């Protein structure tokens, strides 16, 4: 069974940057697509960005376009979310999720990492 562990969250000021990491362990993760989601208090979870095993990226919410970039290092079984020019409205718990590439639903989830943007 694949397990996902997120790291890199924290408290930052508006305009700062953070890089989140999602590392997979367990069985081999080749052929899996991975995505970042986020959920703010009182709001629905939203899709931030995704990337396939071969590196094809999928954009999510418009509010992060041009500021957030998803990337991956297959050798390290790690997917990153580089977040620049952070805004208070980016405050949320960020989750990574994975799915076999032949499935449409993300079925494997990490525990989440808190990102707080505040002055």
PDB file of C-alpha atoms in Angstrom:
ATOM      1  CA  UNK A   1       0.000   0.000   0.000  1.00  0.00           C
ATOM      2  CA  UNK A   2       1.290   3.440  -0.901  1.00  0.00           C
ATOM      3  CA  UNK A   3       1.586   5.943   1.923  1.00  0.00           C
ATOM      4  CA  UNK A   4       1.980   9.690   1.478  1.00  0.00           C
ATOM      5  CA  UNK A   5       3.654  12.084   3.885  1.00  0.00           C
ATOM      6  CA  UNK A   6       3.488  15.848   3.410  1.00  0.00           C
ATOM      7  CA  UNK A   7       5.957  18.306   4.865  1.00  0.00           C
ATOM      8  CA  UNK A   8       7.028  21.914   4.484  1.00  0.00           C
ATOM      9  CA  UNK A   9       4.042  23.784   5.823  1.00  0.00           C
ATOM     10  CA  UNK A  10       4.277  26.610   8.300  1.00  0.00           C
ATOM     11  CA  UNK A  11       3.508  30.203   9.179  1.00  0.00           C
ATOM     12  CA  UNK A  12       4.711  32.788   6.691  1.00  0.00           C
ATOM     13  CA  UNK A  13       4.030  36.400   5.842  1.00  0.00           C
ATOM     14  CA  UNK A  14       2.234  37.635   2.733  1.00  0.00           C
ATOM     15  CA  UNK A  15       4.583  37.621  -0.233  1.00  0.00           C
ATOM     16  CA  UNK A  16       6.763  34.835   1.138  1.00  0.00           C
ATOM     17  CA  UNK A  17       7.403  31.461  -0.474  1.00  0.00           C
ATOM     18  CA  UNK A  18       7.105  27.885   0.726  1.00  0.00           C
ATOM     19  CA  UNK A  19       7.823  24.541  -0.841  1.00  0.00           C
ATOM     20  CA  UNK A  20       5.681  21.599   0.175  1.00  0.00           C
ATOM     21  CA  UNK A  21       6.885  18.040  -0.274  1.00  0.00           C
ATOM     22  CA  UNK A  22       4.887  14.857  -0.643  1.00  0.00           C
ATOM     23  CA  UNK A  23       6.920  11.698  -0.299  1.00  0.00           C
ATOM     24  CA  UNK A  24       5.516   8.297  -1.152  1.00  0.00           C
ATOM     25  CA  UNK A  25       6.539   5.097   0.556  1.00  0.00           C
ATOM     26  CA  UNK A  26       5.411   1.520   0.520  1.00  0.00           C
ATOM     27  CA  UNK A  27       4.907  -0.238  -2.735  1.00  0.00           C
ATOM     28  CA  UNK A  28       6.294   1.119  -5.972  1.00  0.00           C
ATOM     29  CA  UNK A  29       4.632   4.334  -7.087  1.00  0.00           C
ATOM     30  CA  UNK A  30       5.445   4.105 -10.766  1.00  0.00           C
ATOM     31  CA  UNK A  31       2.406   4.834 -12.858  1.00  0.00           C
ATOM     32  CA  UNK A  32       0.737   6.973 -10.199  1.00  0.00           C
ATOM     33  CA  UNK A  33      -0.556  10.505 -10.667  1.00  0.00           C
ATOM     34  CA  UNK A  34      -0.231  12.857  -7.715  1.00  0.00           C
ATOM     35  CA  UNK A  35      -2.077  16.058  -6.901  1.00  0.00           C
ATOM     36  CA  UNK A  36      -2.195  18.772  -4.297  1.00  0.00           C
ATOM     37  CA  UNK A  37      -5.504  19.799  -2.762  1.00  0.00           C
ATOM     38  CA  UNK A  38      -6.241  22.339  -0.072  1.00  0.00           C
ATOM     39  CA  UNK A  39      -9.044  22.991   2.346  1.00  0.00           C
ATOM     40  CA  UNK A  40      -9.570  26.183   4.284  1.00  0.00           C
ATOM     41  CA  UNK A  41     -11.798  26.322   7.386  1.00  0.00           C
ATOM     42  CA  UNK A  42     -15.451  26.332   6.418  1.00  0.00           C
ATOM     43  CA  UNK A  43     -14.693  25.844   2.735  1.00  0.00           C
ATOM     44  CA  UNK A  44     -14.777  22.917   0.367  1.00  0.00           C
ATOM     45  CA  UNK A  45     -11.604  21.125  -0.633  1.00  0.00           C
ATOM     46  CA  UNK A  46     -10.204  22.399  -3.893  1.00  0.00           C
ATOM     47  CA  UNK A  47      -7.819  21.005  -6.454  1.00  0.00           C
ATOM     48  CA  UNK A  48      -4.600  22.997  -6.624  1.00  0.00           C
ATOM     49  CA  UNK A  49      -2.436  21.157  -9.159  1.00  0.00           C
ATOM     50  CA  UNK A  50      -1.667  17.677 -10.411  1.00  0.00           C
ATOM     51  CA  UNK A  51       1.122  15.857 -12.183  1.00  0.00           C
ATOM     52  CA  UNK A  52       1.272  12.489 -13.885  1.00  0.00           C
ATOM     53  CA  UNK A  53       4.028   9.922 -13.598  1.00  0.00           C
ATOM     54  CA  UNK A  54       5.372  11.150 -16.936  1.00  0.00           C
ATOM     55  CA  UNK A  55       5.361  14.775 -15.810  1.00  0.00           C
ATOM     56  CA  UNK A  56       2.233  16.151 -17.432  1.00  0.00           C
ATOM     57  CA  UNK A  57       0.864  18.941 -15.284  1.00  0.00           C
ATOM     58  CA  UNK A  58      -2.744  19.849 -14.643  1.00  0.00           C
ATOM     59  CA  UNK A  59      -3.745  23.244 -13.309  1.00  0.00           C
ATOM     60  CA  UNK A  60      -6.297  23.717 -10.593  1.00  0.00           C
ATOM     61  CA  UNK A  61      -7.858  26.790  -9.055  1.00  0.00           C
ATOM     62  CA  UNK A  62      -7.297  30.026 -10.975  1.00  0.00           C
ATOM     63  CA  UNK A  63      -6.216  31.875  -7.860  1.00  0.00           C
ATOM     64  CA  UNK A  64      -2.848  30.066  -7.728  1.00  0.00           C
ATOM     65  CA  UNK A  65      -1.962  30.135 -11.412  1.00  0.00           C
ATOM     66  CA  UNK A  66       1.330  31.887 -12.006  1.00  0.00           C
ATOM     67  CA  UNK A  67       2.260  31.552  -8.337  1.00  0.00           C
ATOM     68  CA  UNK A  68       2.246  27.807  -7.580  1.00  0.00           C
ATOM     69  CA  UNK A  69       4.209  25.180  -9.474  1.00  0.00           C
ATOM     70  CA  UNK A  70       4.020  21.416  -9.113  1.00  0.00           C
ATOM     71  CA  UNK A  71       7.037  19.255  -9.874  1.00  0.00           C
ATOM     72  CA  UNK A  72       8.334  15.802  -9.100  1.00  0.00           C
ATOM     73  CA  UNK A  73      11.465  13.777  -8.527  1.00  0.00           C
ATOM     74  CA  UNK A  74      10.728  10.178  -9.437  1.00  0.00           C
ATOM     75  CA  UNK A  75      14.010   8.969  -7.989  1.00  0.00           C
ATOM     76  CA  UNK A  76      12.953  10.320  -4.606  1.00  0.00           C
ATOM     77  CA  UNK A  77       9.272   9.390  -5.005  1.00  0.00           C
ATOM     78  CA  UNK A  78       8.524  12.982  -4.082  1.00  0.00           C
ATOM     79  CA  UNK A  79       6.190  15.591  -5.508  1.00  0.00           C
ATOM     80  CA  UNK A  80       6.690  19.253  -4.675  1.00  0.00           C
ATOM     81  CA  UNK A  81       4.459  22.294  -4.611  1.00  0.00           C
ATOM     82  CA  UNK A  82       6.406  25.509  -4.900  1.00  0.00           C
ATOM     83  CA  UNK A  83       4.274  28.362  -3.632  1.00  0.00           C
ATOM     84  CA  UNK A  84       5.375  31.914  -4.316  1.00  0.00           C
ATOM     85  CA  UNK A  85       3.835  35.294  -3.538  1.00  0.00           C
ATOM     86  CA  UNK A  86       1.676  33.742  -0.852  1.00  0.00           C
ATOM     87  CA  UNK A  87      -1.510  35.514   0.158  1.00  0.00           C
ATOM     88  CA  UNK A  88      -3.643  35.259   3.311  1.00  0.00           C
ATOM     89  CA  UNK A  89      -6.305  33.501   1.238  1.00  0.00           C
ATOM     90  CA  UNK A  90      -3.834  30.673   0.586  1.00  0.00           C
ATOM     91  CA  UNK A  91      -4.156  29.710   4.241  1.00  0.00           C
ATOM     92  CA  UNK A  92      -5.387  26.124   4.367  1.00  0.00           C
ATOM     93  CA  UNK A  93      -4.458  22.549   5.104  1.00  0.00           C
ATOM     94  CA  UNK A  94      -2.683  21.215   2.042  1.00  0.00           C
ATOM     95  CA  UNK A  95      -3.048  17.560   1.171  1.00  0.00           C
ATOM     96  CA  UNK A  96      -1.343  15.448  -1.420  1.00  0.00           C
ATOM     97  CA  UNK A  97      -3.211  12.583  -2.996  1.00  0.00           C
ATOM     98  CA  UNK A  98      -2.345   9.818  -5.420  1.00  0.00           C
ATOM     99  CA  UNK A  99      -4.139   7.557  -7.831  1.00  0.00           C
ATOM    100  CA  UNK A 100      -3.086   4.922 -10.312  1.00  0.00           C
ATOM    101  CA  UNK A 101      -2.951   6.616 -13.694  1.00  0.00           C
ATOM    102  CA  UNK A 102      -5.721   4.394 -15.063  1.00  0.00           C
ATOM    103  CA  UNK A 103      -8.187   5.571 -12.399  1.00  0.00           C
ATOM    104  CA  UNK A 104      -9.965   8.926 -12.153  1.00  0.00           C
ATOM    105  CA  UNK A 105     -10.350   9.104  -8.383  1.00  0.00           C
ATOM    106  CA  UNK A 106      -7.629  10.003  -5.931  1.00  0.00           C
ATOM    107  CA  UNK A 107      -7.819   7.242  -3.344  1.00  0.00           C
ATOM    108  CA  UNK A 108      -4.610   7.624  -1.369  1.00  0.00           C
ATOM    109  CA  UNK A 109      -4.253  10.691   0.841  1.00  0.00           C
ATOM    110  CA  UNK A 110      -1.631  12.149   3.104  1.00  0.00           C
ATOM    111  CA  UNK A 111      -2.337  13.571   6.542  1.00  0.00           C
ATOM    112  CA  UNK A 112      -2.062  17.184   5.422  1.00  0.00           C
ATOM    113  CA  UNK A 113       0.212  20.064   6.299  1.00  0.00           C
ATOM    114  CA  UNK A 114      -0.943  23.448   7.553  1.00  0.00           C
ATOM    115  CA  UNK A 115      -0.007  26.577   5.655  1.00  0.00           C
ATOM    116  CA  UNK A 116      -0.813  29.871   7.336  1.00  0.00           C
ATOM    117  CA  UNK A 117      -0.167  33.185   5.638  1.00  0.00           C
ATOM    118  CA  UNK A 118      -0.485  36.085   8.012  1.00  0.00           C
ATOM    119  CA  UNK A 119       1.211  39.324   8.883  1.00  0.00           C
TER     120      UNK A 119
END
